[in-house]
Short mmCIF file of C-alpha atoms and ligand atoms in Angstrom, two decimals:
data_model
loop_
_atom_site.label_atom_id
_atom_site.label_comp_id
_atom_site.label_asym_id
_atom_site.label_seq_id
_atom_site.Cartn_x
_atom_site.Cartn_y
_atom_site.Cartn_z
CA MET A 1 0.00 0.00 0.00
CA GLU A 2 2.90 2.31 0.86
CA ALA A 3 4.37 1.69 -2.56
CA SER A 4 1.01 2.46 -4.16
CA PHE A 5 0.78 5.77 -2.36
CA ARG A 6 4.32 6.59 -3.43
CA SER A 7 3.50 5.96 -7.08
CA LEU A 8 0.73 8.61 -7.00
CA PRO A 9 1.73 11.42 -9.36
CA SER A 10 1.95 14.99 -8.01
CA VAL A 11 -0.56 17.70 -8.86
CA ASP A 12 2.16 19.60 -10.72
CA ARG A 13 3.15 16.65 -12.82
CA LEU A 14 -0.46 16.06 -13.83
CA ILE A 15 -1.16 19.72 -14.57
CA SER A 16 1.82 19.95 -16.89
CA ASP A 17 0.72 16.95 -18.95
CA ALA A 18 -0.04 18.11 -22.51
CA ARG A 19 -3.52 16.50 -22.53
CA LEU A 20 -4.55 18.37 -19.41
CA LYS A 21 -2.84 21.57 -20.53
CA SER A 22 -4.95 21.59 -23.68
CA LEU A 23 -8.11 21.61 -21.54
CA GLU A 24 -7.24 25.12 -20.39
CA ASP A 25 -8.83 26.35 -23.62
CA THR A 26 -12.27 25.21 -22.46
CA LEU A 27 -12.08 25.23 -18.64
CA CYS A 28 -10.62 27.77 -16.28
CA PRO A 29 -7.22 26.70 -14.83
CA ALA A 30 -8.40 26.86 -11.20
CA LEU A 31 -11.19 24.39 -11.94
CA LEU A 32 -8.71 22.11 -13.64
CA VAL A 33 -6.51 22.10 -10.53
CA ASP A 34 -9.60 21.26 -8.47
CA LEU A 35 -10.44 18.34 -10.74
CA VAL A 36 -6.86 17.04 -10.46
CA ARG A 37 -6.91 17.31 -6.65
CA GLN A 38 -10.31 15.63 -6.41
CA ARG A 39 -9.18 12.80 -8.66
CA LEU A 40 -6.01 12.27 -6.63
CA GLU A 41 -8.04 12.28 -3.43
CA SER A 42 -10.39 9.61 -4.72
CA VAL A 43 -7.46 7.49 -5.93
CA ARG A 44 -5.92 7.85 -2.46
CA ARG A 45 -9.15 6.61 -0.86
CA SER A 46 -9.27 3.71 -3.25
CA ILE A 47 -5.66 2.73 -2.42
CA ALA A 48 -6.48 2.93 1.29
CA LEU A 49 -9.17 0.32 0.63
CA GLY A 50 -6.50 -1.97 -0.76
CA ASN A 51 -6.78 -1.25 -4.48
CA SER A 52 -3.68 -0.67 -6.58
CA CYS A 53 -2.72 2.73 -7.96
CA PRO A 54 -4.00 3.32 -11.52
CA SER A 55 -1.39 4.25 -14.12
CA PHE A 56 -0.47 7.86 -14.82
CA ASP A 57 -2.29 7.67 -18.17
CA GLU A 58 -5.42 6.26 -16.58
CA ILE A 59 -5.51 9.12 -14.11
CA VAL A 60 -5.00 11.71 -16.87
CA GLU A 61 -7.71 10.15 -19.02
CA SER A 62 -10.25 10.01 -16.24
CA ILE A 63 -9.64 13.72 -15.52
CA CYS A 64 -10.01 14.50 -19.24
CA ALA A 65 -13.30 12.60 -19.36
CA GLN A 66 -14.64 14.48 -16.38
CA ALA A 67 -13.53 17.83 -17.81
CA GLU A 68 -15.15 16.94 -21.13
CA ALA A 69 -18.45 16.10 -19.41
CA LEU A 70 -18.32 19.34 -17.40
CA SER A 71 -17.63 21.58 -20.36
CA HIS A 72 -20.80 20.64 -22.26
CA PRO A 73 -24.35 21.20 -21.04
CA SER A 74 -25.76 17.80 -20.13
CA LEU A 75 -29.33 18.84 -20.97
CA ARG A 76 -29.80 18.37 -24.70
CA PRO A 77 -32.36 17.61 -27.36
CA VAL A 78 -33.46 14.01 -27.95
CA ILE A 79 -35.89 12.39 -30.37
CA ASN A 80 -38.93 10.99 -28.59
CA ALA A 81 -39.84 7.85 -30.52
CA THR A 82 -41.31 6.21 -27.41
CA GLY A 83 -44.91 6.48 -28.50
CA VAL A 84 -45.83 8.57 -25.44
CA ILE A 85 -46.72 12.07 -26.60
CA LEU A 86 -46.56 13.86 -23.23
CA HIS A 87 -43.50 12.09 -21.83
CA THR A 88 -42.70 13.79 -18.53
CA ASN A 89 -39.13 12.45 -18.42
CA LEU A 90 -38.51 13.81 -21.91
CA GLY A 91 -39.88 17.25 -21.07
CA ARG A 92 -43.59 16.92 -21.99
CA ALA A 93 -44.90 19.19 -24.74
CA PRO A 94 -42.66 20.30 -27.60
CA LEU A 95 -43.52 23.89 -28.52
CA SER A 96 -44.88 25.54 -31.62
CA GLU A 97 -42.64 27.69 -33.82
CA GLU A 98 -44.49 30.77 -32.64
CA ALA A 99 -44.09 29.87 -28.96
CA MET A 100 -40.37 29.27 -29.44
CA ALA A 101 -39.96 32.58 -31.26
CA ALA A 102 -41.80 34.42 -28.49
CA MET A 103 -39.59 32.80 -25.85
CA ASP A 104 -36.51 33.68 -27.83
CA ARG A 105 -37.56 37.33 -28.02
CA ALA A 106 -38.38 37.44 -24.31
CA ALA A 107 -35.03 35.86 -23.45
CA LYS A 108 -32.93 38.15 -25.59
CA GLY A 109 -33.69 41.50 -24.06
CA TYR A 110 -35.98 43.49 -21.87
CA THR A 111 -39.75 43.21 -22.17
CA ASN A 112 -42.79 45.08 -20.86
CA LEU A 113 -43.23 42.17 -18.43
CA GLU A 114 -44.63 44.26 -15.59
CA PHE A 115 -44.67 47.65 -17.23
CA ASP A 116 -47.64 49.45 -18.74
CA LEU A 117 -46.52 51.11 -21.95
CA ASP A 118 -49.47 53.54 -21.95
CA SER A 119 -49.10 55.00 -18.51
CA GLY A 120 -45.40 54.25 -18.03
CA ARG A 121 -46.31 52.67 -14.72
CA ARG A 122 -45.74 49.32 -13.11
CA SER A 123 -48.27 46.62 -14.01
CA SER A 124 -48.80 42.87 -13.54
CA ARG A 125 -47.22 40.10 -15.61
CA GLN A 126 -50.60 38.37 -15.55
CA VAL A 127 -52.09 40.88 -18.01
CA HIS A 128 -50.29 39.14 -20.86
CA VAL A 129 -52.40 35.97 -20.52
CA GLU A 130 -55.41 36.80 -18.38
CA GLN A 131 -57.71 38.03 -21.12
CA VAL A 132 -56.95 35.19 -23.51
CA LEU A 133 -57.53 32.65 -20.76
CA CYS A 134 -60.85 34.24 -19.85
CA GLN A 135 -61.91 34.20 -23.51
CA LEU A 136 -60.93 30.56 -23.99
CA SER A 137 -62.42 29.26 -20.77
CA GLY A 138 -65.38 31.55 -20.23
CA ALA A 139 -64.08 32.31 -16.73
CA GLU A 140 -64.14 35.78 -15.18
CA SER A 141 -60.59 35.61 -13.89
CA ALA A 142 -57.28 33.82 -14.54
CA LEU A 143 -53.88 33.44 -12.95
CA VAL A 144 -50.79 31.59 -14.11
CA VAL A 145 -48.06 30.20 -11.88
CA ASN A 146 -44.98 28.03 -12.17
CA ASN A 147 -46.76 24.69 -12.64
CA ASN A 148 -50.02 23.00 -11.74
CA ALA A 149 -48.60 21.45 -8.56
CA SER A 150 -47.85 24.92 -7.24
CA GLY A 151 -51.25 26.14 -8.45
CA VAL A 152 -52.99 23.48 -6.36
CA LEU A 153 -50.78 24.26 -3.36
CA LEU A 154 -51.50 27.98 -3.72
CA ALA A 155 -55.26 27.48 -4.01
CA LEU A 156 -55.43 25.21 -0.96
CA SER A 157 -53.17 27.50 1.08
CA ALA A 158 -55.10 30.64 0.19
CA LEU A 159 -58.60 29.21 0.57
CA ALA A 160 -58.42 26.36 3.06
CA ARG A 161 -55.53 26.83 5.48
CA ARG A 162 -56.61 25.60 8.92
CA GLY A 163 -59.85 24.41 7.39
CA GLU A 164 -61.03 21.11 6.00
CA VAL A 165 -61.21 20.12 2.36
CA ILE A 166 -63.51 17.31 1.33
CA ALA A 167 -62.39 14.98 -1.46
CA SER A 168 -63.41 11.55 -2.65
CA ARG A 169 -61.16 8.74 -1.41
CA GLY A 170 -60.83 7.60 -5.02
CA GLN A 171 -59.33 10.99 -5.87
CA ALA A 172 -56.75 11.23 -3.08
CA VAL A 173 -54.24 10.21 -5.71
CA GLU A 174 -50.56 10.29 -6.58
CA ILE A 175 -49.82 11.88 -9.93
CA GLY A 176 -46.16 10.85 -10.03
CA GLY A 177 -43.00 12.78 -9.37
CA GLY A 178 -43.98 12.99 -5.71
CA PHE A 179 -47.22 14.91 -6.21
CA ARG A 180 -49.69 13.28 -3.82
CA ILE A 181 -52.92 15.00 -2.96
CA PRO A 182 -52.84 14.11 0.78
CA GLU A 183 -49.29 15.46 1.09
CA VAL A 184 -49.95 18.65 -0.86
CA MET A 185 -52.96 19.15 1.38
CA ARG A 186 -50.85 18.75 4.53
CA GLN A 187 -48.29 21.17 3.14
CA SER A 188 -50.98 23.79 2.55
CA GLY A 189 -52.17 23.58 6.14
CA ALA A 190 -55.57 22.27 5.12
CA LYS A 191 -57.01 19.04 6.46
CA LEU A 192 -58.07 16.45 3.93
CA VAL A 193 -61.37 14.82 4.72
CA GLU A 194 -61.66 11.74 2.53
CA VAL A 195 -65.16 10.53 1.82
CA GLY A 196 -66.60 7.49 0.09
CA THR A 197 -64.58 4.43 -0.85
CA THR A 198 -61.89 3.74 -3.41
CA ASN A 199 -64.43 2.86 -6.12
CA CYS A 200 -67.66 4.58 -5.06
CA THR A 201 -68.40 8.04 -3.73
CA TYR A 202 -71.90 9.54 -3.62
CA ILE A 203 -73.14 13.09 -3.08
CA THR A 204 -74.44 12.04 0.34
CA ASP A 205 -70.86 11.16 1.34
CA TYR A 206 -69.77 14.72 0.65
CA GLU A 207 -72.85 16.16 2.29
CA GLY A 208 -72.36 14.12 5.46
CA ALA A 209 -68.81 15.41 5.88
CA ILE A 210 -69.63 19.13 5.70
CA SER A 211 -69.06 20.90 9.01
CA GLN A 212 -68.27 24.33 10.42
CA ARG A 213 -64.64 23.74 9.56
CA THR A 214 -65.16 22.87 5.89
CA ALA A 215 -63.40 25.37 3.61
CA ALA A 216 -63.73 23.81 0.16
CA LEU A 217 -64.69 20.81 -1.93
CA LEU A 218 -61.96 19.34 -4.12
CA ARG A 219 -62.27 17.28 -7.26
CA VAL A 220 -59.12 15.71 -8.74
CA HIS A 221 -59.09 14.21 -12.20
CA ALA A 222 -57.86 10.61 -12.07
CA SER A 223 -55.34 11.47 -14.72
CA ASN A 224 -53.01 8.50 -14.73
CA PHE A 225 -55.14 5.51 -13.82
CA ARG A 226 -58.59 4.14 -14.30
CA VAL A 227 -60.99 2.45 -11.93
CA VAL A 228 -63.21 0.06 -13.86
CA GLY A 229 -66.12 -2.15 -12.92
CA PHE A 230 -68.44 -1.22 -10.05
CA THR A 231 -67.74 2.49 -9.65
CA HIS A 232 -69.55 5.71 -8.88
CA SER A 233 -68.34 9.27 -8.71
CA VAL A 234 -70.26 12.51 -8.36
CA ALA A 235 -70.72 14.64 -11.46
CA LEU A 236 -69.47 18.21 -11.32
CA PRO A 237 -72.86 20.03 -11.41
CA GLU A 238 -74.04 18.04 -8.39
CA LEU A 239 -70.90 18.93 -6.44
CA VAL A 240 -71.20 22.59 -7.45
CA ALA A 241 -74.82 22.69 -6.30
CA LEU A 242 -73.85 21.17 -2.95
CA GLY A 243 -71.06 23.73 -2.59
CA GLU A 244 -73.47 26.56 -3.36
CA ARG A 245 -75.95 25.40 -0.73
CA HIS A 246 -73.20 25.55 1.88
CA ASP A 247 -71.28 28.51 0.46
CA LEU A 248 -68.23 26.35 -0.29
CA PRO A 249 -66.03 26.78 -3.38
CA LEU A 250 -65.35 23.80 -5.60
CA LEU A 251 -61.72 23.41 -6.68
CA ASP A 252 -61.35 21.32 -9.81
CA ASP A 253 -57.84 19.96 -10.47
CA LEU A 254 -58.09 18.81 -14.08
CA GLY A 255 -54.45 17.76 -14.35
CA SER A 256 -53.91 18.09 -18.06
CA GLY A 257 -56.91 20.19 -18.87
CA CYS A 258 -57.75 20.72 -22.47
CA PHE A 259 -59.46 23.27 -24.71
CA LEU A 260 -60.20 20.88 -27.58
CA ASP A 261 -62.55 17.94 -27.69
CA THR A 262 -60.36 14.81 -27.75
CA THR A 263 -63.19 12.58 -29.00
CA GLN A 264 -62.91 14.13 -32.49
CA PHE A 265 -59.59 12.27 -32.78
CA GLY A 266 -61.04 8.96 -31.60
CA LEU A 267 -59.74 9.40 -28.06
CA ASP A 268 -61.63 9.09 -24.78
CA PRO A 269 -63.09 12.39 -23.61
CA GLU A 270 -60.59 14.39 -21.55
CA PRO A 271 -62.23 16.97 -19.27
CA MET A 272 -62.36 20.37 -20.95
CA VAL A 273 -61.57 23.57 -19.08
CA GLN A 274 -64.52 25.49 -20.53
CA ASP A 275 -66.94 22.72 -19.42
CA SER A 276 -65.73 22.92 -15.82
CA VAL A 277 -66.13 26.69 -15.85
CA ALA A 278 -69.60 26.48 -17.44
CA ARG A 279 -70.70 23.94 -14.82
CA GLY A 280 -69.79 26.35 -12.06
CA ALA A 281 -66.45 25.19 -10.64
CA GLY A 282 -64.99 27.93 -8.42
CA LEU A 283 -61.41 27.40 -9.60
CA VAL A 284 -60.21 25.14 -12.40
CA LEU A 285 -56.53 24.19 -12.26
CA PHE A 286 -54.44 22.61 -15.03
CA SER A 287 -50.95 22.39 -16.54
CA GLY A 288 -49.47 24.50 -19.32
CA ASP A 289 -47.33 21.67 -20.71
CA LYS A 290 -49.76 18.78 -20.94
CA LEU A 291 -52.59 18.89 -23.50
CA VAL A 292 -52.45 22.68 -23.68
CA GLY A 293 -49.14 21.99 -25.43
CA GLY A 294 -47.20 24.96 -24.10
CA PRO A 295 -44.29 25.48 -21.71
CA GLN A 296 -44.33 24.43 -18.05
CA ALA A 297 -46.94 26.49 -16.23
CA GLY A 298 -49.86 26.16 -13.87
CA ILE A 299 -53.04 27.75 -15.13
CA ILE A 300 -55.90 28.69 -12.82
CA VAL A 301 -59.21 30.05 -14.12
CA GLY A 302 -62.40 30.78 -12.23
CA LYS A 303 -64.26 33.18 -9.99
CA LYS A 304 -62.77 36.58 -9.30
CA GLY A 305 -63.42 36.64 -5.56
CA LEU A 306 -61.49 33.40 -5.05
CA MET A 307 -58.73 34.39 -7.46
CA ASP A 308 -58.15 37.65 -5.59
CA LYS A 309 -57.40 35.64 -2.44
CA LEU A 310 -54.84 33.62 -4.40
CA ARG A 311 -53.23 36.74 -5.85
CA ARG A 312 -52.83 38.28 -2.38
CA HIS A 313 -51.34 35.16 -0.79
CA PRO A 314 -47.52 35.31 -0.18
CA LEU A 315 -47.08 31.97 -1.96
CA ALA A 316 -48.25 33.60 -5.21
CA ARG A 317 -44.94 35.45 -5.31
CA ALA A 318 -42.98 32.30 -4.53
CA VAL A 319 -44.57 30.30 -7.35
CA ARG A 320 -44.79 33.03 -9.97
CA ILE A 321 -44.23 32.19 -13.60
CA ASP A 322 -40.98 33.31 -15.29
CA LYS A 323 -40.99 35.72 -18.22
CA ILE A 324 -39.84 33.17 -20.79
CA GLY A 325 -42.50 30.64 -19.86
CA LEU A 326 -45.08 33.39 -19.85
CA ALA A 327 -44.10 34.47 -23.37
CA GLY A 328 -44.33 30.88 -24.63
CA LEU A 329 -47.65 30.29 -22.93
CA ALA A 330 -49.16 33.48 -24.34
CA ALA A 331 -48.09 32.49 -27.87
CA THR A 332 -49.46 28.96 -27.39
CA LEU A 333 -52.83 30.20 -26.13
CA LEU A 334 -53.10 32.45 -29.16
CA HIS A 335 -53.21 29.36 -31.40
CA TYR A 336 -56.45 28.33 -29.70
CA LEU A 337 -57.93 31.78 -30.03
CA LYS A 338 -57.11 31.77 -33.75
CA GLY A 339 -58.57 28.29 -34.18
CA GLU A 340 -55.25 26.94 -35.48
CA ALA A 341 -54.16 24.81 -32.51
CA VAL A 342 -54.55 21.48 -34.34
CA LYS A 343 -52.27 22.70 -37.14
CA ARG A 344 -49.72 24.56 -35.03
CA VAL A 345 -49.43 23.06 -31.55
CA PRO A 346 -47.12 20.01 -31.80
CA VAL A 347 -49.04 17.78 -29.36
CA TRP A 348 -52.22 18.30 -31.42
CA ARG A 349 -50.33 17.81 -34.67
CA MET A 350 -49.22 14.45 -33.29
CA ILE A 351 -52.67 13.51 -32.02
CA SER A 352 -54.36 14.47 -35.28
CA ALA A 353 -51.82 12.95 -37.69
CA PRO A 354 -53.61 10.41 -39.91
CA VAL A 355 -52.33 6.86 -39.53
CA GLU A 356 -51.63 6.69 -43.30
CA GLU A 357 -49.09 9.49 -42.92
CA ILE A 358 -47.51 7.75 -39.92
CA GLU A 359 -47.28 4.56 -41.97
CA ARG A 360 -45.55 6.33 -44.86
CA ARG A 361 -42.95 7.73 -42.46
CA ALA A 362 -42.54 4.39 -40.67
CA GLU A 363 -41.78 2.79 -44.07
CA LEU A 364 -39.10 5.44 -44.69
CA TRP A 365 -37.57 4.74 -41.30
CA ALA A 366 -37.60 1.01 -41.96
CA GLN A 367 -35.86 1.59 -45.30
CA ALA A 368 -33.09 3.51 -43.53
CA LEU A 369 -32.62 0.35 -41.50
CA LYS A 370 -31.96 -1.49 -44.74
CA GLY A 371 -34.94 -3.76 -44.37
CA LEU A 372 -33.77 -4.94 -40.96
CA ALA A 373 -36.92 -3.62 -39.37
CA GLU A 374 -40.57 -4.24 -39.88
CA VAL A 375 -43.55 -1.89 -39.76
CA ILE A 376 -46.25 -3.21 -37.44
CA ASP A 377 -49.52 -1.94 -35.96
CA GLY A 378 -49.33 -0.35 -32.55
CA GLU A 379 -50.71 2.27 -30.23
CA THR A 380 -49.54 5.72 -29.18
CA MET A 381 -50.28 6.87 -25.65
CA VAL A 382 -51.07 10.49 -24.90
CA GLY A 383 -49.51 10.20 -21.42
CA GLY A 384 -48.50 13.00 -19.07
CA GLY A 385 -51.47 12.67 -16.80
CA SER A 386 -54.15 12.68 -19.44
CA LEU A 387 -56.34 10.06 -21.01
CA PRO A 388 -55.16 7.14 -18.87
CA GLY A 389 -56.95 4.59 -21.00
CA GLY A 390 -56.92 6.37 -24.33
CA THR A 391 -54.58 5.46 -27.15
CA LEU A 392 -54.28 6.30 -30.83
CA PRO A 393 -53.67 3.75 -33.56
CA THR A 394 -50.17 4.05 -35.00
CA LYS A 395 -47.54 2.24 -37.05
CA LEU A 396 -44.39 1.19 -35.26
CA VAL A 397 -40.95 0.41 -36.61
CA ALA A 398 -39.96 -2.83 -34.88
CA LEU A 399 -36.29 -3.79 -34.60
CA SER A 400 -34.95 -6.99 -33.23
CA THR A 401 -31.54 -8.46 -32.55
CA GLN A 402 -30.13 -11.96 -32.20
CA GLY A 403 -32.95 -12.97 -29.87
CA GLY A 404 -32.70 -16.21 -27.90
CA SER A 405 -31.90 -16.13 -24.21
CA GLN A 406 -29.71 -13.08 -24.83
CA GLY A 407 -32.59 -11.30 -26.54
CA GLN A 408 -33.21 -8.90 -23.70
CA SER A 409 -29.62 -7.77 -23.35
CA THR A 410 -29.03 -7.36 -27.07
CA VAL A 411 -32.18 -5.31 -27.59
CA GLN A 412 -30.92 -3.18 -24.69
CA THR A 413 -27.64 -2.75 -26.55
CA LEU A 414 -29.49 -1.67 -29.66
CA ALA A 415 -31.55 0.83 -27.66
CA ARG A 416 -28.36 2.16 -26.10
CA ARG A 417 -26.74 2.61 -29.51
CA LEU A 418 -29.70 4.68 -30.64
CA ARG A 419 -29.41 6.74 -27.47
CA ARG A 420 -25.72 7.36 -28.20
CA GLN A 421 -26.30 9.02 -31.56
CA GLY A 422 -25.49 12.73 -32.03
CA THR A 423 -29.12 13.40 -31.30
CA PRO A 424 -30.21 10.49 -29.10
CA VAL A 425 -33.23 8.55 -30.39
CA ILE A 426 -35.34 7.08 -27.59
CA GLY A 427 -37.56 4.11 -28.35
CA ARG A 428 -39.46 1.69 -26.15
CA ILE A 429 -38.68 -1.95 -25.52
CA SER A 430 -41.36 -4.61 -25.58
CA GLY A 431 -40.11 -8.13 -24.92
CA ASN A 432 -37.04 -8.47 -27.12
CA VAL A 433 -38.15 -5.93 -29.71
CA LEU A 434 -37.29 -2.25 -29.86
CA LEU A 435 -40.23 -0.17 -31.05
CA LEU A 436 -40.04 3.30 -32.60
CA ASP A 437 -43.21 5.35 -33.05
CA PRO A 438 -43.12 8.09 -35.71
CA ARG A 439 -46.29 9.67 -34.27
CA THR A 440 -44.37 11.20 -31.35
CA VAL A 441 -41.70 12.57 -33.70
CA LEU A 442 -42.45 15.68 -35.73
CA PRO A 443 -42.04 15.15 -39.50
CA GLU A 444 -39.41 17.90 -39.58
CA GLU A 445 -37.23 15.73 -37.31
CA ASP A 446 -37.29 12.77 -39.71
CA GLY A 447 -33.94 13.72 -41.26
CA VAL A 448 -32.17 13.36 -37.92
CA VAL A 449 -33.93 10.05 -37.22
CA LEU A 450 -33.04 8.63 -40.65
CA GLU A 451 -29.40 9.52 -40.10
CA ALA A 452 -29.36 7.80 -36.70
CA LEU A 453 -31.11 4.69 -38.05
CA HIS A 454 -28.78 4.51 -41.01
CA SER A 455 -25.78 4.71 -38.71
CA VAL A 456 -27.12 1.89 -36.53
CA ALA A 457 -27.95 -0.29 -39.55
CA THR A 458 -24.47 0.05 -41.00
CA GLY A 459 -22.62 -0.19 -37.66
CA PRO A 460 -21.46 -3.31 -35.84
CA GLU A 461 -24.14 -5.81 -34.76
CA PRO A 462 -26.95 -4.43 -36.90
CA PRO A 463 -30.50 -5.33 -35.98
CA ARG A 464 -31.93 -8.55 -37.34
CA ARG A 465 -35.05 -9.02 -39.37
CA LEU A 466 -38.02 -9.93 -37.17
CA THR A 467 -39.03 -13.57 -37.12
CA LYS A 468 -42.24 -15.09 -35.86
CA ALA A 469 -40.46 -15.91 -32.61
CA THR A 470 -39.38 -12.36 -31.96
CA ARG A 471 -42.54 -10.72 -33.13
CA GLY A 472 -44.63 -11.35 -30.02
CA VAL A 473 -45.47 -7.71 -29.33
C1 PLP B 501 -50.02 16.50 -13.76
C2 PLP B 501 -50.96 16.78 -12.67
C3 PLP B 501 -50.63 17.69 -11.66
C4 PLP B 501 -49.29 18.37 -11.60
O1 PLP B 501 -49.13 19.28 -12.65
P1 PLP B 501 -47.69 19.88 -12.98
O2 PLP B 501 -47.95 20.91 -14.02
O3 PLP B 501 -46.86 18.74 -13.45
O4 PLP B 501 -47.14 20.46 -11.73
C5 PLP B 501 -51.56 17.93 -10.66
N1 PLP B 501 -52.76 17.30 -10.67
C6 PLP B 501 -53.11 16.41 -11.63
C7 PLP B 501 -54.46 15.74 -11.57
C8 PLP B 501 -52.22 16.12 -12.66
O5 PLP B 501 -52.54 15.24 -13.61
#
């Protein structure tokens, strides 16, 4: 061990190595010294555990690799060929050209974010979206915040702190990413009163739970699961009427929320914002980056009296929307106002793409794979906390590898090779087949996909033509 410690190179010797010297073009010298010290420290710890000292070259190369990783942003574009349109891990909704341009303009310089150009006085950033949201939803008031989770937290904190909020047991749900209704409720200082059972809740359950302490009724859209069979839930108008009799607001967390009727595309109905408003919900809460198809944001529309309480609450400042998101959201909402959302907003372009067009593109993709892939029928999921049971018919490009008992690991290798392309292409694995769905890729990205597929087809260990045995998808 002593000998190993003695063979550790010095900081100076490492720093003067030509490979590390050349890194000074991209990283500041002080950081480089830090990386060298940290590397030496971790080698020292490893030797103390009984491992041998790596060679000088190994140490240099590991420092170079770390410097390389540090000097490039790790967040980068990928191609979503997973077949899940609103993929939370891949950043949910891609934005329209107009939304991107608006965000670019807002990022570049100063804006009239909170400045009234007429009077020259201070104003509110909300003015840039409030009117459009009121027009689209029919509500009298609107507020946008950082995301829907913070919108729900703000509403509960402002309206129900130290009070009780009644919700159906079947709606005390977890959305994913740590958003659980009971925990958000606790955080807000409100007490959740669960009524009914997992599968059945009746209006009498709500009614029986109303007391002096009740501050609000809450409805949460079961956005990522489905309860089937013997079920009952209370329709919105009934809940609203109950709230009105007891002077209690109804908060409606729609999750995705949506301004367009999803059934026109053959999907299950997803609750529409304007319906909730028309049926009398006090506040309707939904995300900017789910089916609205804009940037991350939490949108709240509803009654002015309630909204004013939200605006005045200190949390409103803590969860306020940023100027770039606001610019993108405003541009996205405009597409709905102009009646061009299906043509312009990428998530709706994907949803509305005819299967014949998807098939034509899938054939092109398969050709780039030199016939080593097959085009098969499949389904696209909308995802992202919307339409839990709804899918769209699609055509998938199916790639296989050597199969057999190694099938799983080789299809993993293939998936990894696609992820390692200049622009990573992300597919989904089913059994020992890798599936790529053109529906979740915009046609203008096809060039990048074709390049990646071509590179995989001509590289080592190309995919293998599907056989009956490997086709079980
Ligand atoms: C997605 C979702 C949320 C959280 O919205 P974010 O915009 O991701 O913060 C809250 N409630 C429901 C029902 C959801 O589906």
